[in-house]
Every structure is written in C-alpha cells, then in structure tokens.
Coordinates of C-alpha atoms and ligand atoms in Angstrom, one line a residue:
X21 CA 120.4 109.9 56.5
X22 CA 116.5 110.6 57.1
X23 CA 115.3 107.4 58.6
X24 CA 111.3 106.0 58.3
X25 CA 111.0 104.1 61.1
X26 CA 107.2 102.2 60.9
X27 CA 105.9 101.0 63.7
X28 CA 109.0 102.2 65.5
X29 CA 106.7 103.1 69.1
X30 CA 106.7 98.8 69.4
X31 CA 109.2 97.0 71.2
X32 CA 111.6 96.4 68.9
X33 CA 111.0 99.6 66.6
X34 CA 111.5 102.3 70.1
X35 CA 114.7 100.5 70.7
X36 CA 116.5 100.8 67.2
X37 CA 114.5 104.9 67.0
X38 CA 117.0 105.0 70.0
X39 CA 119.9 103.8 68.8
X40 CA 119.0 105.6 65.1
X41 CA 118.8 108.6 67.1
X42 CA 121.8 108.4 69.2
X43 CA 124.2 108.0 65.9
X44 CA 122.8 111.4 64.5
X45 CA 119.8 109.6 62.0
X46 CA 117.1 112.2 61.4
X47 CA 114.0 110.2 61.8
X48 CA 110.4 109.7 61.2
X49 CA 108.1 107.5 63.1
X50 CA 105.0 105.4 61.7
X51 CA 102.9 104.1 64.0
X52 CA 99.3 104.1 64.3
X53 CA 99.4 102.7 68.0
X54 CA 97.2 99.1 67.6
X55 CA 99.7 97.7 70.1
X56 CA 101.6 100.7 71.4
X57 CA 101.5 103.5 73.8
X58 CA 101.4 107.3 72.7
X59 CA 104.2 107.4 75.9
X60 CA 107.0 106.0 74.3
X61 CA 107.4 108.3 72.2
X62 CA 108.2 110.7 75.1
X63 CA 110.8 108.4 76.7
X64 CA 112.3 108.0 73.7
X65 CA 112.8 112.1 73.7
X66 CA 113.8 111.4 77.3
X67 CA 116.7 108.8 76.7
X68 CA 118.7 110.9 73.6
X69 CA 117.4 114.5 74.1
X70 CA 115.5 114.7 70.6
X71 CA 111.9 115.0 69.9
X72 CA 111.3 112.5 66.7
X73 CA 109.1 113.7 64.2
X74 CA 105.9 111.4 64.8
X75 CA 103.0 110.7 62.4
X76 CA 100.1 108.5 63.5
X77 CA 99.3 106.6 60.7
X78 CA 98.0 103.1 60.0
X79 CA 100.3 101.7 56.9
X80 CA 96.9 100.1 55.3
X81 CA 96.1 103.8 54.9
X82 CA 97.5 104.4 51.3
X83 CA 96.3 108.2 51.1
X84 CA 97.7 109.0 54.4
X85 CA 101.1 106.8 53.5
X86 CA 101.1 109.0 50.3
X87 CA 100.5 111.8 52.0
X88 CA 103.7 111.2 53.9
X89 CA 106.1 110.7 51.0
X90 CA 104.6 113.8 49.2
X91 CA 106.4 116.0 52.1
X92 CA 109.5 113.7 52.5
X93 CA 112.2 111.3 50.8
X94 CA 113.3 108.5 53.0
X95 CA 117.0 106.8 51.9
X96 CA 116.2 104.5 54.4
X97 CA 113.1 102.7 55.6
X98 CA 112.9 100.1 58.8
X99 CA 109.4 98.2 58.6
X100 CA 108.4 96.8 61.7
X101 CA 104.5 97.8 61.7
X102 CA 103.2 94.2 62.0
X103 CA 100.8 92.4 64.0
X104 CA 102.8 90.3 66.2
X105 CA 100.8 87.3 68.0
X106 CA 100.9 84.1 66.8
X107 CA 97.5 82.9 68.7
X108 CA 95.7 85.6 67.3
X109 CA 96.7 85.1 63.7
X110 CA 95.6 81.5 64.0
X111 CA 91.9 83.3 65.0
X112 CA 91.9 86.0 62.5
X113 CA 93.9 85.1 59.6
X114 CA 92.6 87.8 57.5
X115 CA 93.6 90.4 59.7
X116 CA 97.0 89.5 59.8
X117 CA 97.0 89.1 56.0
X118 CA 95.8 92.5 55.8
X119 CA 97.7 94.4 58.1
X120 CA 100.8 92.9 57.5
X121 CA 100.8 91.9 53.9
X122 CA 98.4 94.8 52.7
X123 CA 100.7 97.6 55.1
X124 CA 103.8 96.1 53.5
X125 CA 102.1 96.3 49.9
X126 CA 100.8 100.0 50.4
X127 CA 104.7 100.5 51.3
X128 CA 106.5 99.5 48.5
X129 CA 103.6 101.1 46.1
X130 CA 104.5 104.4 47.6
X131 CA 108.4 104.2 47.8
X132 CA 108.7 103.0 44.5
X133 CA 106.2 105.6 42.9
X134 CA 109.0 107.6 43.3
X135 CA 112.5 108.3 41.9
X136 CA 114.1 109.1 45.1
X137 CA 116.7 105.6 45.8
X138 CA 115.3 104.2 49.4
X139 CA 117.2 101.0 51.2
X140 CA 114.7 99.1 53.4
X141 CA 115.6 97.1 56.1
X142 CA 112.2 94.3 56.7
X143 CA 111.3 92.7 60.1
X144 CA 111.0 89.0 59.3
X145 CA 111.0 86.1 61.7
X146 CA 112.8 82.4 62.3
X147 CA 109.2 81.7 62.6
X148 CA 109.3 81.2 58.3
X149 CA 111.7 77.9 59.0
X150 CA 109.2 76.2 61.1
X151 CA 111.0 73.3 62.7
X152 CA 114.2 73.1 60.9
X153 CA 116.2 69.9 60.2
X154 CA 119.2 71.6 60.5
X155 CA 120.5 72.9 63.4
X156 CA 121.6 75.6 63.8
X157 CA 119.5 77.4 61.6
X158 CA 121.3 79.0 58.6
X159 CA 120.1 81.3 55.7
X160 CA 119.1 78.2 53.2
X161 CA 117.3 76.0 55.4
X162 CA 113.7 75.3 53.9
X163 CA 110.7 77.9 54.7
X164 CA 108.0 75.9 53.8
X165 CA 107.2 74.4 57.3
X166 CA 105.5 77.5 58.3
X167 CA 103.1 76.8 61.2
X168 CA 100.5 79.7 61.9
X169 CA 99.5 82.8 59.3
X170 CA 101.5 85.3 61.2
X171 CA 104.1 83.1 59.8
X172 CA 102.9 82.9 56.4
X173 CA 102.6 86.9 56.5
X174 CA 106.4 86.8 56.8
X175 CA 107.3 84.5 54.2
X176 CA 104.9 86.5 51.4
X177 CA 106.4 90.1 53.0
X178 CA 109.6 88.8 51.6
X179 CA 108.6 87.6 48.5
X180 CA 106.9 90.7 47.3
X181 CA 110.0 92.6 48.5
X182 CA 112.2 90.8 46.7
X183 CA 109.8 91.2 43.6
X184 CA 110.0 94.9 44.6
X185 CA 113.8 95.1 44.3
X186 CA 114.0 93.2 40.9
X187 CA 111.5 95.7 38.8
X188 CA 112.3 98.9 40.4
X189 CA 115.4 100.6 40.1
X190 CA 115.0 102.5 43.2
X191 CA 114.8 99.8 45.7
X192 CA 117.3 97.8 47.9
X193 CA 116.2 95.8 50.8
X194 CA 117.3 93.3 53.1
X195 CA 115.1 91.4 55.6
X196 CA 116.1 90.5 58.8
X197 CA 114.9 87.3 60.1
X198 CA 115.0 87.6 64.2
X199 CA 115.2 85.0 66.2
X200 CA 113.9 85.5 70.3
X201 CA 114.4 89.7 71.2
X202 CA 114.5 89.7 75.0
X203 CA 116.1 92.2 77.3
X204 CA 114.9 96.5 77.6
X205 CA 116.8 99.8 77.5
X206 CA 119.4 100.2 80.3
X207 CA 117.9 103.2 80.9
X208 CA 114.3 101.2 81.8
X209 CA 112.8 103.9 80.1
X210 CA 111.3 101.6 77.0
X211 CA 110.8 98.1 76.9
X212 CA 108.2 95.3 76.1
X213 CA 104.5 96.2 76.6
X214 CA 102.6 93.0 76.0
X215 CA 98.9 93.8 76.2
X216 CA 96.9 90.7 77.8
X217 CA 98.4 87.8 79.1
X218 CA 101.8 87.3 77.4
X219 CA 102.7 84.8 75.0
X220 CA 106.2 85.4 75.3
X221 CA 108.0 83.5 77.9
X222 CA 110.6 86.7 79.4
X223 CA 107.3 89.2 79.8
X224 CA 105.7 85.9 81.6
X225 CA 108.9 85.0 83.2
X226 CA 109.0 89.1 84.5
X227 CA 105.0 89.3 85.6
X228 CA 105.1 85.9 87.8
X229 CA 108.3 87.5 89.2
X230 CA 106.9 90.9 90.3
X231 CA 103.0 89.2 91.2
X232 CA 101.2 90.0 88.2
X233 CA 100.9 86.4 87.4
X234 CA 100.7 83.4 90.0
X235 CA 103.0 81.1 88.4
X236 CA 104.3 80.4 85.0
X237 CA 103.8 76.8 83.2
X238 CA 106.7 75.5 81.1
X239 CA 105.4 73.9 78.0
X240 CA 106.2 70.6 78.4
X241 CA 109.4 68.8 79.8
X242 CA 109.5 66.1 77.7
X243 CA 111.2 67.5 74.3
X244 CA 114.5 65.3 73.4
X245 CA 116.7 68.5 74.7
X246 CA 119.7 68.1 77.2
X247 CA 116.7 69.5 80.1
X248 CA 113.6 68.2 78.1
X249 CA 112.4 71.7 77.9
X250 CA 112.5 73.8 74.2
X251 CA 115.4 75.3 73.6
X252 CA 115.8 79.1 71.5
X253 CA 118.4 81.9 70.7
X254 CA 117.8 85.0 72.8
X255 CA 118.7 88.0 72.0
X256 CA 119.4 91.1 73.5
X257 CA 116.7 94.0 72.0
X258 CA 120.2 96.5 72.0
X259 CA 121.8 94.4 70.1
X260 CA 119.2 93.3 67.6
X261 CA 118.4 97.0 67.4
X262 CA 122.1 97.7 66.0
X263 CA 121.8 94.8 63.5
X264 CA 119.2 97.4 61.7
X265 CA 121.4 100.3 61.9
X266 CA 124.7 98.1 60.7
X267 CA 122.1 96.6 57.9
X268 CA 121.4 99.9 56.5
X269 CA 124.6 101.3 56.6
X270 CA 125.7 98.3 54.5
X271 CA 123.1 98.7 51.9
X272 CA 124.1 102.8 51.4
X273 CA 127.6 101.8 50.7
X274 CA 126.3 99.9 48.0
X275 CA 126.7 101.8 44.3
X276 CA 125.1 100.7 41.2
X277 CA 123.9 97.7 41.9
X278 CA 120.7 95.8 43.0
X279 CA 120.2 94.3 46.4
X280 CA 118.2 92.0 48.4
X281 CA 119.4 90.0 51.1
X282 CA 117.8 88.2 54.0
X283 CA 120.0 87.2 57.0
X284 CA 119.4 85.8 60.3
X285 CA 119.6 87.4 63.7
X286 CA 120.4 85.6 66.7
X287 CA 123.5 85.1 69.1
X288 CA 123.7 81.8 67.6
X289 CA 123.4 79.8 71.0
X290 CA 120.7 78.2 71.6
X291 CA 119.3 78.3 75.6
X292 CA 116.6 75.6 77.4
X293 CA 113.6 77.5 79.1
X294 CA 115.1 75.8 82.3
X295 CA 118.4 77.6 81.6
X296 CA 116.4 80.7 81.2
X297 CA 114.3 81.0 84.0
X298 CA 117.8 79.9 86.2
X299 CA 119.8 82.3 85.0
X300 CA 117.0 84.9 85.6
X301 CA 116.9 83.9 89.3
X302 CA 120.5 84.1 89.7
X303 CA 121.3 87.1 87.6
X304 CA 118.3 89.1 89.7
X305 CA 118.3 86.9 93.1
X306 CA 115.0 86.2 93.0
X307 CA 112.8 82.7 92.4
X308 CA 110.3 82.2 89.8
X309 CA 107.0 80.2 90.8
X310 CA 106.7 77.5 87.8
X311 CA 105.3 74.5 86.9
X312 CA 105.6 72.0 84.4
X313 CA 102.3 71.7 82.3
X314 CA 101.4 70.2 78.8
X315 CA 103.0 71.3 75.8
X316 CA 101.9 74.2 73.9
X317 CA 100.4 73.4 70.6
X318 CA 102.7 74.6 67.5
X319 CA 105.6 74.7 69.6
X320 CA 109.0 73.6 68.0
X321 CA 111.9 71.7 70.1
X322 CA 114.6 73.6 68.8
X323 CA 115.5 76.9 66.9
X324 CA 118.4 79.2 66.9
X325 CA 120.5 80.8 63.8
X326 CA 123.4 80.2 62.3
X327 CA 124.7 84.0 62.0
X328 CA 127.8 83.3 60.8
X329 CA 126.0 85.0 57.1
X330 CA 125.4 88.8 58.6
X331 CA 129.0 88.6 60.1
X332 CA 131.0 88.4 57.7
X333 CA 129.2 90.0 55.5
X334 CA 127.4 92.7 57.0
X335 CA 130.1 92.8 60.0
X336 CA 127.3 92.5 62.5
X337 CA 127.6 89.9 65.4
X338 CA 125.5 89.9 69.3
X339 CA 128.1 91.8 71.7
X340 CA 125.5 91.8 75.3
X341 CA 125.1 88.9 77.5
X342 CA 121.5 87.5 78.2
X343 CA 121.7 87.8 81.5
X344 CA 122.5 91.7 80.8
X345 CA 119.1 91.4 79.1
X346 CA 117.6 89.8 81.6
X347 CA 118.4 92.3 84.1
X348 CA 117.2 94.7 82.0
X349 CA 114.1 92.8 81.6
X350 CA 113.4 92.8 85.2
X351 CA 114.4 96.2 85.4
X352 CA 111.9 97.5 83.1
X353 CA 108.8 95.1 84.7
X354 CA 109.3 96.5 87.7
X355 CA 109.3 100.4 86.4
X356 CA 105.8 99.6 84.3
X357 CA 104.1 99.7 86.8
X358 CA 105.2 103.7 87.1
X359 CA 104.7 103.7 83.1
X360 CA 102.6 107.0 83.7
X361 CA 105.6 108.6 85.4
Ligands
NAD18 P1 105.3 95.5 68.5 O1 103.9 95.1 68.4 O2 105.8 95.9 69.8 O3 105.6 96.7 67.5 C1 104.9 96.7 66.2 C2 104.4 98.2 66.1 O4 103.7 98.3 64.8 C3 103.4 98.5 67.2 O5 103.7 99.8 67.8 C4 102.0 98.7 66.4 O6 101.2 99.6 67.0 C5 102.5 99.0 65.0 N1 101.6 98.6 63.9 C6 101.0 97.4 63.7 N2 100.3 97.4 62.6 C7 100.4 98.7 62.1 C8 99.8 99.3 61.0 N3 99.0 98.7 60.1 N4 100.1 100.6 60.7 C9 101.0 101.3 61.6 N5 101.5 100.7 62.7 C10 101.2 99.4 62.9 O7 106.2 94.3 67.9 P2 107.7 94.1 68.0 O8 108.0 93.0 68.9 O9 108.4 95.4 68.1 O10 108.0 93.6 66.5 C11 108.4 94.4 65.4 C12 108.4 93.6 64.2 O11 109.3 92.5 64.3 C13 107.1 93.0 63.7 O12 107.1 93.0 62.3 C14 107.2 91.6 64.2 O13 106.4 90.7 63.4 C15 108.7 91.3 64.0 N6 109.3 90.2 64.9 C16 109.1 90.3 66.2 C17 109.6 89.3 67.1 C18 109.4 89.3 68.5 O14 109.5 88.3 69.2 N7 109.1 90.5 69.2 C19 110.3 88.3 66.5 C20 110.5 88.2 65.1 C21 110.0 89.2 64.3
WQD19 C1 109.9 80.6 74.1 C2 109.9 79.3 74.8 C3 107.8 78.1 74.9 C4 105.8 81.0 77.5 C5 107.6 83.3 69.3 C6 106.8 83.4 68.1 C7 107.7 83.5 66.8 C8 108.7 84.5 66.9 C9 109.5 84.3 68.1 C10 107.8 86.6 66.1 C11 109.1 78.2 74.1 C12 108.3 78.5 76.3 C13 106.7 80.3 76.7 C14 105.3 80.4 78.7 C15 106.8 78.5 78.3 N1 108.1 85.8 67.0 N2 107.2 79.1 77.1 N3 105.9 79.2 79.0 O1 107.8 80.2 70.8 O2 110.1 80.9 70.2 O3 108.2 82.1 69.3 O4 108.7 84.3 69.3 O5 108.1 86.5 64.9 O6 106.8 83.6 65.7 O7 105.9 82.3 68.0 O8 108.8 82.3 71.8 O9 108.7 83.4 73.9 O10 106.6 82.3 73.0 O11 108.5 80.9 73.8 O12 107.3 77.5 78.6 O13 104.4 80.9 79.4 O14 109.3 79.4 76.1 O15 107.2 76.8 74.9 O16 109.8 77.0 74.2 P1 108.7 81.3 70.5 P2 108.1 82.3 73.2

C-alpha cells in the first residue's frame, strides 16, 4: 500500500511514518516544516533502515499538491498537517482557518479529481466535545461546546470530509479523534519538539525536569476531581500511532461500499495532573519543582474517551503503560539537547 503521510515530520505524524514503515508501507511524506525539523526525517531513516520519499510542500499550495498526485496514486492518505496550538489560534483565528481548513480542502479537491480509490485516515481532536456531560467521553456526545478556533477547525475538517465521502465515489475516510498523545520512540530518536514555551503539560513536565524551565504551575487545584487537579486520558504516541495503521487497514478491507467513521482514541482512563507528575517522579526517580497557580483559562475539568467504539469495531485498543511513555518522554528530553547528533 503507498501511504501519504502529510505532515508526517510532526510529533505524531514521525511516529506512525515509523510504524507505517516498519510493516513494509511504501510512503510519502508531506510536510512543509512550519513546526518541524528537516532532522527527523533522518532519524526516522535511522530507526527502520529506509529513506522515505520526502516532498516539502505546504498543503495550502494547490499547484504543488497537484503536482504531487500527477506523479503518484495514494490508497491511503494520513492528514495530520495542522497547526496545533490552541493559544495561538485564539490570536490568529484566520490562520488556523486557513491552514487547517483550506490545507484540508486543497486535499480532498486533489484526491477526488481523480479516479484512483484513496481511504484517508483525519487527525481530529477530543478538543470538538468541549466539556462533555458525559463521562467518559463516547462517539455521540455533543460537539458543539467547542472552545477556541483550533477547535472549530476540527469540527468543519470533519464535516467537509464527510461531505467528501458522500459525493465522490472514490473516497472513504475515517477521523480519529485523539485524546492526550504523550510518551516518544523507545529508540529516543523522535519525539515531541515544542517550539517556545510548551503548552502541553508532559514537554513542561520534561523541561522543569532537565532545567530548561524553573518550575512548572498546575492550573488550579480547586476542580471537583478526587485531587482537585484536571483530570485527562494519556496516551502513548506508539500506540496512538498504530490506531492509524489498524484504521486504514480496516477501511481497505472494505468492498463496495461507502465509509466514513469517526472514533475516539484514548486508553479510556482518565489520570489527575497530580497523578501524572507522581508517576513521572517515580517511574524516572526524579522530583519535579511545581506549584499550584490560577487556573488556565479554557481549561476543562475532565475528559477522556470511551473507546469501547474503535475496539470492537476496528479491533484497536491502547496496549503500553503511561509510565512506559513517560520514560520515554524523559528519555527523549534529555537526548534533545544532542538533537544535532
Ligand atoms: P505537529 O505540529 O508536531 O505536526 C504537524 C505537522 O504538520 C508539522 O510537522 C508541521 O510542520 C506540518 N504542517 C502544518 N501545517 C502544514 C501545511 N499547511 N502544509 C504542510 N505541512 C504542515 O503536531 P502533532 O502533535 O503531530 O499533531 C498532528 C495532528 O494531530 C494535527 O492535526 C493536530 O491538530 C492533531 N492532534 C494533535 C494532538 C496533540 O496533542 N498533539 C491532539 C489531538 C489532535
Ligand atoms: C493537560 C493538563 C492543564 C500545562 C490540549 C489541547 C487540545 C488537544 C489535547 C489537540 C490540563 C494541565 C498543563 C502546565 C498544567 N490537543 N497543565 N500546567 O489541556 O488536555 O488539551 O491537548 O487537539 O486541543 O488544548 O492538554 O497538555 O495542555 O494540559 O497544569 O504547564 O495539564 O491544565 O489539565 P489539554 P495539556
């Protein structure tokens, strides 16, 4: 199967090229490097021995996408290429719109200008349920709680998918809605590389640990949670990588018929940032400098996923242990620092 992986030089995007790569997927990578690094691509040669074919290209670039599938057919397509932060979406709305939406868009125009069948796996987020009433989290919860524009970029990316699917024969797609990817290749080769200060609490957690940062403020301890503190579903990047691969293989198996599913993608436990940043101590015998501070604006008490939908009938379930993620996590802060080597 020949595999376009866009944005695949990103966190999650190297991880699954890995994985894709290991189980003998010939593949193509997308990535026009806004928040990636060119190296990546060479550790990802490193870890399985192949050289991926690589094409720098930003998806709002519809001549260059063309361009692309001109030369090549694609049966299966993984879309991460988005802009990621929530903060910044919240300053420049119409960037997000336009790089996420209008990349997405340019996609589907160019896959389904052609005959040649494509099944397309799409990164969506829990971020579309907002603050859900239900916990945990399944499948039909509401998604019109949505708190920031990167949110809002999800929830449309979906829609016009699914309008995709339903007027062109060619088309099949499933979107995956992830819940909190934590956790780096065992090999520490590829990992998370948040530029700035991170938002994310494991690359915050990881940077107090090794110095880069002083200390790290929980967002508030006063959320009605066994601890006080939020509580999410991590889950290991390996893991959440294979969910892709098992995705796609379900969608090839499917004959005559039209597709589009959306499924969540979690371990289905849900874990306290206290919780967290203790098992991180313990799993890598180190303490973490923290303090409580205010809450964070947009935050939500508690999210994480009912998967019980993409078990049974995908067959996919979460198989690694946080702490193996967080180990891994630690692993990989403390090789960035040698990211040139
Ligand atoms: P990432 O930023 O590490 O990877 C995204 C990649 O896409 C980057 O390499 C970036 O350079 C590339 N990219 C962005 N815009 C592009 C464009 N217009 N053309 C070509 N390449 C472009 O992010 P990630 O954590 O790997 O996330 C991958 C996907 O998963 C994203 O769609 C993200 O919204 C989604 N997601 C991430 C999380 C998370 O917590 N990491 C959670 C839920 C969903
Ligand atoms: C986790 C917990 C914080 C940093 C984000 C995106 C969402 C989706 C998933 C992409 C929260 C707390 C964090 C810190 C802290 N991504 N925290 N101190 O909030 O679940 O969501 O990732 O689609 O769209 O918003 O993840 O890692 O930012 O935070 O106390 O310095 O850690 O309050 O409870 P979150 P996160």
């Amino acid at each position: 199967m020949n595999v376009l992986v866009t944005g695949g030089l990103g966190f999650i995007g190297s991880h699954t090229s890995v994985e894709l790569l290991n189980k003998g997927y010939e593949i193509t990578i997308v990535d026009n490097l806004v928040n990636s690094n060119i190296k990546v691509l060479k550790n990802i040669q490193k870890i399985t021995g192949i050289k991926p074919e690589f094409k720098e290209i930003d998806l709002r670039d519809k001549k260059e996408l063309t361009k692309l599938f001109e030369c090549n057919n694609f049966d299966g397509i993984i879309h991460f290429a988005a802009l990621k932060s929530v903060n910044e979406s919240i300053k420049k709305p119409k960037l997000y719109k336009e790089n996420n939406i209008g990349g997405t868009k340019n996609l589907l125009e160019v896959i389904t200008s052609k005959k040649h069948r494509t099944n397309l796996i799409f990164s969506s987020s829990c971020t579309v349920y907002g603050q859900s009433k239900k916990l945990p989290i399944d499948e039909n919860c509401p998604t019109n709680n949505i708190e920031s524009p990167y949110g809002e970029t999800k929830i449309k990316c979906e829609e016009i998918i699914l309008e995709a699917v339903k007027k062109y024969s060619n088309l099949n797609a499933i979107s995956l809605r992830y819940f909190n990817p934590i956790g780096a290749h065992e090999s520490s080769l590829i990992g998370e590389l948040p530029n700035g200060i991170p938002e994310n609490l494991i690359p915050y957690i990881t940077q107090t640990a090794i110095g880069i940062r002083n200390e790290l403020t929980i967002f508030g301890n006063d959320y009605p949670t066994r601890d006080g503190t939020c509580i999410r579903d991590y889950i290991h990047i390996n893991d959440l990588a294979l969910a892709h691969i098992s995705s796609l293989n379900f969608l090839s198996k499917v004959k005559n018929k039209k597709i589009y599913d959306f499924f969540n993608v979690g371990t289905g436990k849900g874990i306290t940032v206290l919780e967290l940043i203790n098992m991180f101590e313990q799993t890598n015998s180190l303490k973490i400098n923290y303090k409580i501070g205010n809450k964070r604006k947009g935050d939500i008490t508690s999210a994480y996923a009912d998967i019980s939908k993409i078990k049974t009938k995908i067959g996919w379930f979460s198989k690694k242990s946080i702490s193996d993620a967080l180990k891994t996590a630690w692993e990989w802060q403390k090789r960035i620092s040698n990211y040139e080597n």
